[in-house]
DNA sequence: TACCTGATAAACATTT
DNA sequence: TAAATGTTTATCAGGT
C-alpha cells in the first residue's frame, strides 16, 4: 500500500516528506516572496470574520483539528524553512496575524449563498478527498469501507441518490491510491467484513494540498496569499495596526493598538487549535482523548474597527501556511459536521 | 497531440 | 450462497 512502509501494521515513525507538495507551482503561497509586489487598491475592503453570522465554512467558527496536523507545519524553523519563500515567521515572531488584512475567512471560504451547491449537486471533492475527510473525521482516524460510505452520504446528500457506482469508485480509490492504508482488523474483535482504512501519514500533506486547491478553485475571492496588504506587511516587517502588539499588551489595561488607533480590542472568540502531529500508530491513537495532552494552543482574535487580529501565544510555531492548513482541516471537520462535537471532547 | 489525473464500469477473487 | 469487500483492468473525460 504505502511505499517503504513494509507491512501494513508497522509503526509509522518516519519523518514526513518534504514540503514540496505544499509548494507546488500552483500554490498561491508562492506569492509570498520577499520581493513582493507593492500594495494596490485591490485589498478586500469589507470584512466580516466576527460577524454574528459566521459562514458555514468559516474555520474559525470552530477552528479545531482532530489531532492530525502535519508536524512539518509545526516544527521549529529550519534554515531551509527560512529560505523558503513561503516562510512567514515574521508573523509568529510578532505573534499577531492581522486577520482582516490577510485572512478574510468569511469571504474567503464561503461562496455566496446563491452559489452554494444544492444537495443534488455533485461535490467538488475527488473521491480521495472525500475518503480523506471521512477518515480524518473518525475518532480513531480509521474507518471501514462502510463507514466511509456512511460518512460521505451523511455529509454529501448528493450521494444518497447518486447511482451506486460511486461506492465502487470509493473502493477503487482505496485500493489504488497510495494515500490510504488498509489495516487488518483484530480478528478476535472483528465485527463485520473487511478492513479498516487509514490515511498514510506521508501522504497527508498532499491530500491537504488537494483540498487546498479545491478550496481555491471554489473560492470566488482571490487568495489571501496574494493580498497586497499582507505582502506589504511581510515585506516591510511591520504593520501599522499590529506592530509591537503582544499578548502582554492585551492583558494589560492598555489594549490600544497604537497611538494612532486608540480603539479598544474586544475579544471576539477564543478557540482551540490542535497543533500536535499525531502518529498514526494503531495502538495509541485509538484510545487517545483528542483534547488530552494534545498540544492544543489557545488563541484569540480581536476586532478593532475594520481590522481583526489573530493573537497567538509567544511560543507558537504557527506560520501562515499552518494557519491555512488549520483552516482546511477545519473545513473538513465542518464538512463532517463534527467540529463542535470534537471541540467539546465528546469522544 | 501527448500525457496525466480522476471518474466510472466491470470482472473477478476473497471474506464474512 | 449472497452480499460485502478488495483488486485489477479498461475506458473515457477534462485539464495541462
CSV table of C-alpha atoms (C1' of nucleotides) in Angstrom, one decimal:
chain,number,residue,atom,x,y,z
A,1,UNK,CA,0.0,0.0,0.0
A,2,UNK,CA,2.5,2.6,1.1
A,3,UNK,CA,5.9,2.5,-0.4
A,4,UNK,CA,8.6,2.0,2.1
A,5,UNK,CA,6.3,1.2,4.9
A,6,UNK,CA,6.7,-2.5,4.8
A,7,UNK,CA,3.9,-4.5,6.3
A,8,UNK,CA,0.7,-2.7,6.9
A,9,UNK,CA,0.9,-2.8,10.6
A,10,UNK,CA,4.2,-1.3,11.1
A,11,UNK,CA,4.6,1.8,13.1
A,12,UNK,CA,4.9,4.9,11.1
A,13,UNK,CA,7.6,6.8,13.0
A,14,UNK,CA,9.3,8.0,9.8
A,15,UNK,CA,9.6,11.7,9.2
A,16,UNK,CA,7.3,13.4,6.9
A,17,UNK,CA,8.2,14.1,3.4
A,18,UNK,CA,9.4,17.5,2.3
A,19,UNK,CA,7.1,20.4,1.8
A,20,UNK,CA,7.2,20.1,-1.9
A,21,UNK,CA,3.5,19.2,-2.3
A,22,UNK,CA,2.5,22.3,-0.5
A,23,UNK,CA,4.7,24.4,-2.6
A,24,UNK,CA,3.5,23.3,-5.9
A,25,UNK,CA,3.8,25.8,-8.7
A,26,UNK,CA,0.1,26.3,-8.5
A,27,UNK,CA,0.2,27.2,-4.9
A,28,UNK,CA,-0.5,30.9,-4.5
A,29,UNK,CA,1.7,30.9,-1.4
A,30,UNK,CA,4.5,31.4,-3.9
A,31,UNK,CA,3.4,35.0,-4.0
A,32,UNK,CA,4.7,35.4,-0.5
A,33,UNK,CA,8.1,36.2,-1.8
A,34,UNK,CA,10.4,38.7,-0.1
A,35,UNK,CA,10.3,40.6,-3.3
A,36,UNK,CA,6.7,41.3,-3.1
A,37,UNK,CA,4.5,43.5,-5.2
A,38,UNK,CA,3.5,46.8,-3.8
A,39,UNK,CA,0.1,47.1,-2.3
A,40,UNK,CA,-2.7,48.0,-4.6
A,41,UNK,CA,-6.2,49.0,-4.1
A,42,UNK,CA,-7.4,45.5,-4.6
A,43,UNK,CA,-7.3,44.6,-1.0
A,44,UNK,CA,-10.6,43.4,0.4
A,45,UNK,CA,-12.4,46.4,1.7
A,46,UNK,CA,-15.0,44.8,3.9
A,47,UNK,CA,-14.6,42.0,6.4
A,48,UNK,CA,-17.0,40.0,8.4
A,49,UNK,CA,-15.0,37.5,10.3
A,50,UNK,CA,-16.5,38.3,13.5
A,51,UNK,CA,-20.0,38.9,12.3
A,52,UNK,CA,-22.7,37.1,14.1
A,53,UNK,CA,-23.4,35.0,11.1
A,54,UNK,CA,-20.2,33.3,10.5
A,55,UNK,CA,-20.3,31.3,7.3
A,56,UNK,CA,-20.8,27.6,7.3
A,57,UNK,CA,-17.2,27.0,6.2
A,58,UNK,CA,-15.6,29.6,8.4
A,59,UNK,CA,-12.9,27.6,10.0
A,60,UNK,CA,-12.6,30.0,12.9
A,61,UNK,CA,-16.2,29.5,13.7
A,62,UNK,CA,-15.0,26.5,15.5
A,63,UNK,CA,-11.4,26.0,14.5
A,64,UNK,CA,-10.1,22.8,15.7
A,65,UNK,CA,-8.5,19.8,14.2
A,66,UNK,CA,-8.7,16.3,15.1
A,67,UNK,CA,-5.2,15.9,16.0
A,68,UNK,CA,-3.6,15.0,12.8
A,69,UNK,CA,-2.0,18.2,11.9
A,70,UNK,CA,1.1,18.0,9.9
A,71,UNK,CA,4.2,18.2,12.0
A,72,UNK,CA,6.0,19.9,9.2
A,73,UNK,CA,3.9,22.9,9.8
A,74,UNK,CA,4.7,23.0,13.4
A,75,UNK,CA,8.3,22.2,13.6
A,76,UNK,CA,10.7,24.9,14.5
A,77,UNK,CA,12.1,26.8,11.6
A,78,UNK,CA,15.0,25.3,9.9
A,79,UNK,CA,17.4,27.0,7.6
A,80,UNK,CA,15.5,25.6,4.7
A,81,UNK,CA,12.4,27.0,6.1
A,82,UNK,CA,13.9,30.3,6.3
A,83,UNK,CA,14.9,30.1,2.7
A,84,UNK,CA,11.5,29.1,1.7
A,85,UNK,CA,9.7,31.9,0.0
A,86,UNK,CA,6.6,31.0,1.9
A,87,UNK,CA,8.1,31.4,5.2
A,88,UNK,CA,6.2,33.9,7.3
A,89,UNK,CA,7.9,33.5,10.5
A,90,UNK,CA,7.7,37.2,10.9
A,91,UNK,CA,4.1,36.7,11.7
A,92,UNK,CA,4.7,34.4,14.5
A,93,UNK,CA,7.6,36.5,15.7
A,94,UNK,CA,5.1,39.2,16.1
A,95,UNK,CA,2.5,36.8,17.5
A,96,UNK,CA,-0.1,38.6,15.5
A,97,UNK,CA,-1.8,37.7,12.3
A,98,UNK,CA,-3.8,40.6,11.1
A,99,UNK,CA,-6.7,38.6,10.1
A,100,UNK,CA,-8.7,41.1,8.3
A,101,UNK,CA,-5.8,42.1,6.2
A,102,UNK,CA,-4.6,38.6,5.4
A,103,UNK,CA,-7.3,36.2,6.1
A,104,UNK,CA,-10.7,37.3,5.1
A,105,UNK,CA,-12.0,34.0,6.0
A,106,UNK,CA,-15.7,34.7,5.8
A,107,UNK,CA,-15.5,35.8,2.2
A,108,UNK,CA,-12.5,33.7,1.5
A,109,UNK,CA,-14.1,30.5,2.5
A,110,UNK,CA,-17.7,30.8,1.9
A,111,UNK,CA,-19.1,31.2,-1.5
A,112,UNK,CA,-22.2,33.3,-1.8
A,113,UNK,CA,-25.3,31.5,-0.7
A,114,UNK,CA,-26.6,31.7,-4.1
A,115,UNK,CA,-23.7,29.8,-5.4
A,116,UNK,CA,-23.7,27.1,-2.8
A,117,UNK,CA,-24.3,23.7,-4.4
A,118,UNK,CA,-27.5,22.1,-3.8
A,119,UNK,CA,-27.7,18.7,-2.2
A,120,UNK,CA,-28.2,17.2,-5.6
A,121,UNK,CA,-25.1,18.8,-7.0
A,122,UNK,CA,-22.0,16.6,-7.1
A,123,UNK,CA,-19.5,17.9,-4.5
A,124,UNK,CA,-16.3,19.3,-6.0
A,125,UNK,CA,-14.2,16.9,-4.0
A,126,UNK,CA,-12.5,14.0,-5.5
A,127,UNK,CA,-13.1,10.6,-4.0
A,128,UNK,CA,-9.6,10.7,-2.5
A,129,UNK,CA,-10.6,13.9,-0.7
A,130,UNK,CA,-13.9,12.5,0.4
A,131,UNK,CA,-12.2,9.4,1.8
A,132,UNK,CA,-9.6,11.6,3.4
A,133,UNK,CA,-12.1,13.8,5.1
A,134,UNK,CA,-14.1,10.8,6.2
A,135,UNK,CA,-11.2,9.1,7.8
A,136,UNK,CA,-9.9,12.3,9.3
A,137,UNK,CA,-13.3,12.8,10.9
A,138,UNK,CA,-13.4,9.5,12.5
A,139,UNK,CA,-12.3,9.4,16.2
A,140,UNK,CA,-9.7,6.8,15.5
A,141,UNK,CA,-8.6,8.0,12.2
A,142,UNK,CA,-9.6,4.8,10.6
A,143,UNK,CA,-12.8,3.6,9.1
A,144,UNK,CA,-14.2,0.5,7.4
A,145,UNK,CA,-15.4,1.0,3.9
A,146,UNK,CA,-18.9,1.0,5.1
A,147,UNK,CA,-18.1,3.8,7.5
A,148,UNK,CA,-16.6,5.8,4.6
A,149,UNK,CA,-19.8,5.3,2.6
A,150,UNK,CA,-21.9,6.5,5.5
A,151,UNK,CA,-19.8,9.5,6.2
A,152,UNK,CA,-20.0,10.5,2.5
A,153,UNK,CA,-23.7,10.0,2.4
A,154,UNK,CA,-24.4,11.8,5.6
A,155,UNK,CA,-22.2,14.8,4.6
A,156,UNK,CA,-22.9,15.0,0.9
A,157,UNK,CA,-26.5,14.2,0.3
A,158,UNK,CA,-25.8,14.0,-3.4
A,159,UNK,CA,-24.6,10.5,-2.8
A,160,UNK,CA,-27.8,9.5,-1.2
A,161,UNK,CA,-29.5,9.4,-4.6
A,162,UNK,CA,-26.5,9.0,-6.8
A,163,UNK,CA,-26.1,5.8,-8.7
A,164,UNK,CA,-24.4,3.3,-6.6
A,165,UNK,CA,-21.3,3.2,-8.8
A,166,UNK,CA,-19.7,5.7,-6.6
A,167,UNK,CA,-19.2,3.1,-3.9
A,168,UNK,CA,-17.2,1.1,-6.4
A,169,UNK,CA,-15.2,4.3,-7.0
A,170,UNK,CA,-14.5,4.6,-3.3
A,171,UNK,CA,-13.2,1.1,-3.1
A,172,UNK,CA,-11.2,1.6,-6.3
A,173,UNK,CA,-9.6,4.7,-4.8
A,174,UNK,CA,-8.8,3.0,-1.5
A,175,UNK,CA,-7.1,0.2,-3.3
A,176,UNK,CA,-5.4,2.2,-5.9
A,177,UNK,CA,-4.3,5.3,-4.0
A,178,UNK,CA,-1.1,5.2,-2.1
A,179,UNK,CA,-2.6,7.7,0.3
A,180,UNK,CA,-4.7,5.1,2.1
A,181,UNK,CA,-3.6,2.1,4.0
A,182,UNK,CA,-5.5,-1.0,4.9
A,183,UNK,CA,-5.3,-2.2,8.5
A,184,UNK,CA,-6.3,-5.7,9.3
A,185,UNK,CA,-8.9,-5.8,12.0
A,186,UNK,CA,-8.3,-7.6,15.1
A,187,UNK,CA,-9.7,-11.0,14.3
A,188,UNK,CA,-10.9,-11.5,17.9
A,189,UNK,CA,-12.8,-8.3,17.8
A,190,UNK,CA,-13.8,-8.2,14.2
A,191,UNK,CA,-17.3,-7.1,13.6
A,192,UNK,CA,-18.4,-7.0,10.0
A,193,UNK,CA,-16.5,-7.6,6.9
A,194,UNK,CA,-13.4,-6.0,5.6
A,195,UNK,CA,-10.6,-4.0,7.0
A,196,UNK,CA,-10.1,-0.6,8.4
A,197,UNK,CA,-8.6,2.1,6.3
A,198,UNK,CA,-6.5,5.0,7.4
A,199,UNK,CA,-4.5,7.8,5.8
A,200,UNK,CA,-0.9,7.3,5.2
A,201,UNK,CA,0.9,9.9,7.2
A,202,UNK,CA,3.3,10.8,4.5
A,203,UNK,CA,0.6,11.5,2.0
A,204,UNK,CA,-1.5,13.6,4.4
A,205,UNK,CA,0.2,16.9,3.3
A,206,UNK,CA,-0.6,16.1,-0.3
A,207,UNK,CA,-4.2,15.3,0.5
A,208,UNK,CA,-4.4,18.6,2.3
A,209,UNK,CA,-2.9,20.3,-0.6
A,210,UNK,CA,-5.6,18.8,-2.9
A,211,UNK,CA,-8.2,20.1,-0.5
A,212,UNK,CA,-6.4,23.4,-0.6
A,213,UNK,CA,-6.6,23.5,-4.4
A,214,UNK,CA,-10.2,22.7,-4.4
A,215,UNK,CA,-10.6,25.3,-1.8
A,216,UNK,CA,-9.0,27.9,-4.0
A,217,UNK,CA,-10.8,26.8,-7.1
A,218,UNK,CA,-14.1,27.2,-5.4
A,219,UNK,CA,-13.5,30.4,-3.7
A,220,UNK,CA,-14.6,33.4,-5.7
A,221,UNK,CA,-12.3,35.6,-3.9
A,222,UNK,CA,-8.6,35.9,-4.6
A,223,UNK,CA,-6.2,34.1,-2.5
A,224,UNK,CA,-5.4,35.7,0.8
A,225,UNK,CA,-1.8,34.9,-0.1
A,226,UNK,CA,-1.9,37.5,-2.8
A,227,UNK,CA,-3.3,40.1,-0.6
A,228,UNK,CA,-1.1,43.1,-1.3
A,229,UNK,CA,-1.6,44.5,2.2
A,230,UNK,CA,-0.3,41.3,3.7
A,231,UNK,CA,2.5,41.2,1.2
A,232,UNK,CA,3.5,44.7,2.1
A,233,UNK,CA,3.5,43.9,5.8
A,234,UNK,CA,5.6,40.9,5.1
A,235,UNK,CA,7.9,43.0,3.0
A,236,UNK,CA,8.4,45.8,5.5
A,237,UNK,CA,8.1,43.7,8.6
A,238,UNK,CA,5.6,45.9,10.2
A,239,UNK,CA,2.0,46.7,10.1
A,240,UNK,CA,0.5,50.0,11.2
A,241,UNK,CA,-2.1,48.3,13.2
A,242,UNK,CA,-0.3,45.3,14.7
A,243,UNK,CA,3.2,46.3,15.1
A,244,UNK,CA,4.6,45.7,18.6
A,245,UNK,CA,1.3,44.3,19.8
A,246,UNK,CA,1.8,41.3,22.0
A,247,UNK,CA,-0.2,39.2,24.4
A,248,UNK,CA,1.0,41.2,27.3
A,249,UNK,CA,-0.5,44.3,25.7
A,250,UNK,CA,-3.8,42.6,25.7
A,251,UNK,CA,-3.5,41.5,29.2
A,252,UNK,CA,-2.8,44.9,30.4
A,253,UNK,CA,-5.3,47.7,30.7
A,254,UNK,CA,-4.0,49.3,27.7
A,255,UNK,CA,-5.2,47.4,24.8
A,256,UNK,CA,-4.5,50.1,22.4
A,257,UNK,CA,-3.0,49.0,19.2
A,258,UNK,CA,-1.2,52.1,18.6
A,259,UNK,CA,-1.3,55.7,19.4
A,260,UNK,CA,-2.9,56.4,16.1
A,261,UNK,CA,-5.7,53.9,16.6
A,262,UNK,CA,-7.0,54.2,20.2
A,263,UNK,CA,-9.7,51.7,19.8
A,264,UNK,CA,-10.3,49.0,22.2
A,265,UNK,CA,-9.8,45.4,21.4
A,266,UNK,CA,-12.7,43.3,22.2
A,267,UNK,CA,-12.1,39.6,22.4
A,268,UNK,CA,-14.4,38.1,19.9
A,269,UNK,CA,-13.6,34.4,20.2
A,270,UNK,CA,-11.4,32.0,22.0
A,271,UNK,CA,-10.6,29.0,20.1
A,272,UNK,CA,-8.5,25.9,20.4
A,273,UNK,CA,-6.2,24.9,17.8
A,274,UNK,CA,-4.6,21.5,17.7
A,275,UNK,CA,-1.0,21.8,16.8
A,276,UNK,CA,0.3,18.4,17.6
A,277,UNK,CA,1.2,15.9,15.0
A,278,UNK,CA,-0.2,12.6,15.8
A,279,UNK,CA,1.4,9.4,14.7
A,280,UNK,CA,-1.0,7.1,13.1
A,281,UNK,CA,0.0,4.2,15.1
A,282,UNK,CA,-2.7,1.8,15.7
A,283,UNK,CA,-2.4,1.4,19.4
A,284,UNK,CA,-2.0,4.9,20.7
A,285,UNK,CA,-4.5,7.0,18.8
A,286,UNK,CA,-7.5,4.8,19.2
A,287,UNK,CA,-7.6,5.5,22.9
A,288,UNK,CA,-6.4,9.0,22.8
A,289,UNK,CA,-8.5,11.7,24.0
A,290,UNK,CA,-8.3,14.3,21.3
A,291,UNK,CA,-8.2,17.1,23.8
A,292,UNK,CA,-6.0,15.5,26.4
A,293,UNK,CA,-2.3,16.1,26.1
A,294,UNK,CA,-3.0,17.3,22.6
A,295,UNK,CA,-0.8,20.3,22.4
A,296,UNK,CA,-3.7,22.5,21.8
A,297,UNK,CA,-2.9,26.1,22.0
A,298,UNK,CA,-5.2,28.8,22.7
A,299,UNK,CA,-5.5,31.9,20.6
A,300,UNK,CA,-7.7,34.8,20.5
A,301,UNK,CA,-8.8,37.1,17.8
A,302,UNK,CA,-9.9,40.6,18.2
A,303,UNK,CA,-11.7,43.1,16.2
A,304,UNK,CA,-10.8,46.7,16.1
A,305,UNK,CA,-12.9,48.8,13.7
A,306,UNK,CA,-12.4,47.2,10.4
A,307,UNK,CA,-9.4,45.2,11.4
A,308,UNK,CA,-9.2,41.8,13.0
A,309,UNK,CA,-6.3,40.2,14.6
A,310,UNK,CA,-5.3,36.7,15.5
A,311,UNK,CA,-3.1,36.7,18.6
A,312,UNK,CA,-1.0,33.7,19.1
A,313,UNK,CA,0.9,32.7,22.2
A,314,UNK,CA,4.5,33.7,22.1
A,315,UNK,CA,5.9,30.3,21.6
A,316,UNK,CA,3.6,29.1,19.0
A,317,UNK,CA,5.1,27.9,15.8
A,318,UNK,CA,2.3,28.8,13.5
A,319,UNK,CA,3.1,30.3,10.2
A,320,UNK,CA,0.6,31.4,7.6
A,321,UNK,CA,0.8,28.1,5.9
A,322,UNK,CA,-0.1,26.4,9.1
A,323,UNK,CA,-3.0,28.6,9.5
A,324,UNK,CA,-4.1,27.8,6.1
A,325,UNK,CA,-3.9,24.1,6.8
A,326,UNK,CA,-5.7,24.5,10.0
A,327,UNK,CA,-8.3,26.3,8.0
A,328,UNK,CA,-8.5,23.4,5.6
A,329,UNK,CA,-8.6,20.9,8.4
A,330,UNK,CA,-11.3,22.8,10.0
A,331,UNK,CA,-13.3,22.9,6.8
A,332,UNK,CA,-13.0,19.2,6.5
A,333,UNK,CA,-14.2,18.9,10.1
A,334,UNK,CA,-17.0,21.2,9.5
A,335,UNK,CA,-18.0,19.3,6.4
A,336,UNK,CA,-18.3,16.4,8.7
A,337,UNK,CA,-20.5,18.4,11.0
A,338,UNK,CA,-18.5,17.3,14.0
A,339,UNK,CA,-16.4,20.3,14.8
A,340,UNK,CA,-18.4,21.3,17.8
A,341,UNK,CA,-18.6,17.7,18.9
A,342,UNK,CA,-14.8,17.4,18.7
A,343,UNK,CA,-14.2,20.7,20.3
A,344,UNK,CA,-16.4,19.6,23.1
A,345,UNK,CA,-14.3,16.5,23.6
A,346,UNK,CA,-17.3,14.2,23.2
A,347,UNK,CA,-15.2,11.2,22.2
B,1,DT,C1',-1.1,15.8,-29.6
B,2,DA,C1',0.5,13.5,-25.7
B,3,DC,C1',0.3,12.9,-21.0
B,4,DC,C1',-1.8,12.9,-16.5
B,5,DT,C1',-5.4,12.6,-13.3
B,6,DG,C1',-9.8,11.3,-11.8
B,7,DA,C1',-14.2,9.0,-12.5
B,8,DT,C1',-16.7,5.2,-13.9
B,9,DA,C1',-17.6,0.5,-15.1
B,10,DA,C1',-16.7,-4.2,-15.0
B,11,DA,C1',-14.8,-8.6,-13.9
B,12,DC,C1',-13.1,-11.5,-10.6
B,13,DA,C1',-11.3,-13.1,-6.0
B,14,DT,C1',-11.8,-13.2,-1.1
B,15,DT,C1',-14.1,-12.8,3.2
B,16,DT,C1',-18.0,-13.0,6.3
C,1,DT,C1',-25.0,-18.9,-1.1
C,2,DA,C1',-25.4,-14.0,-1.0
C,3,DA,C1',-23.5,-9.9,0.0
C,4,DA,C1',-19.8,-7.1,1.1
C,5,DT,C1',-15.2,-6.1,0.4
C,6,DG,C1',-10.8,-5.8,-2.2
C,7,DT,C1',-8.1,-5.9,-6.5
C,8,DT,C1',-7.2,-5.1,-11.2
C,9,DT,C1',-8.0,-3.7,-15.8
C,10,DA,C1',-10.1,-0.8,-19.2
C,11,DT,C1',-12.2,3.3,-20.9
C,12,DC,C1',-13.4,8.0,-21.0
C,13,DA,C1',-13.4,13.0,-20.0
C,14,DG,C1',-11.1,17.0,-18.7
C,15,DG,C1',-7.1,19.7,-17.9
C,16,DT,C1',-2.3,20.9,-18.9
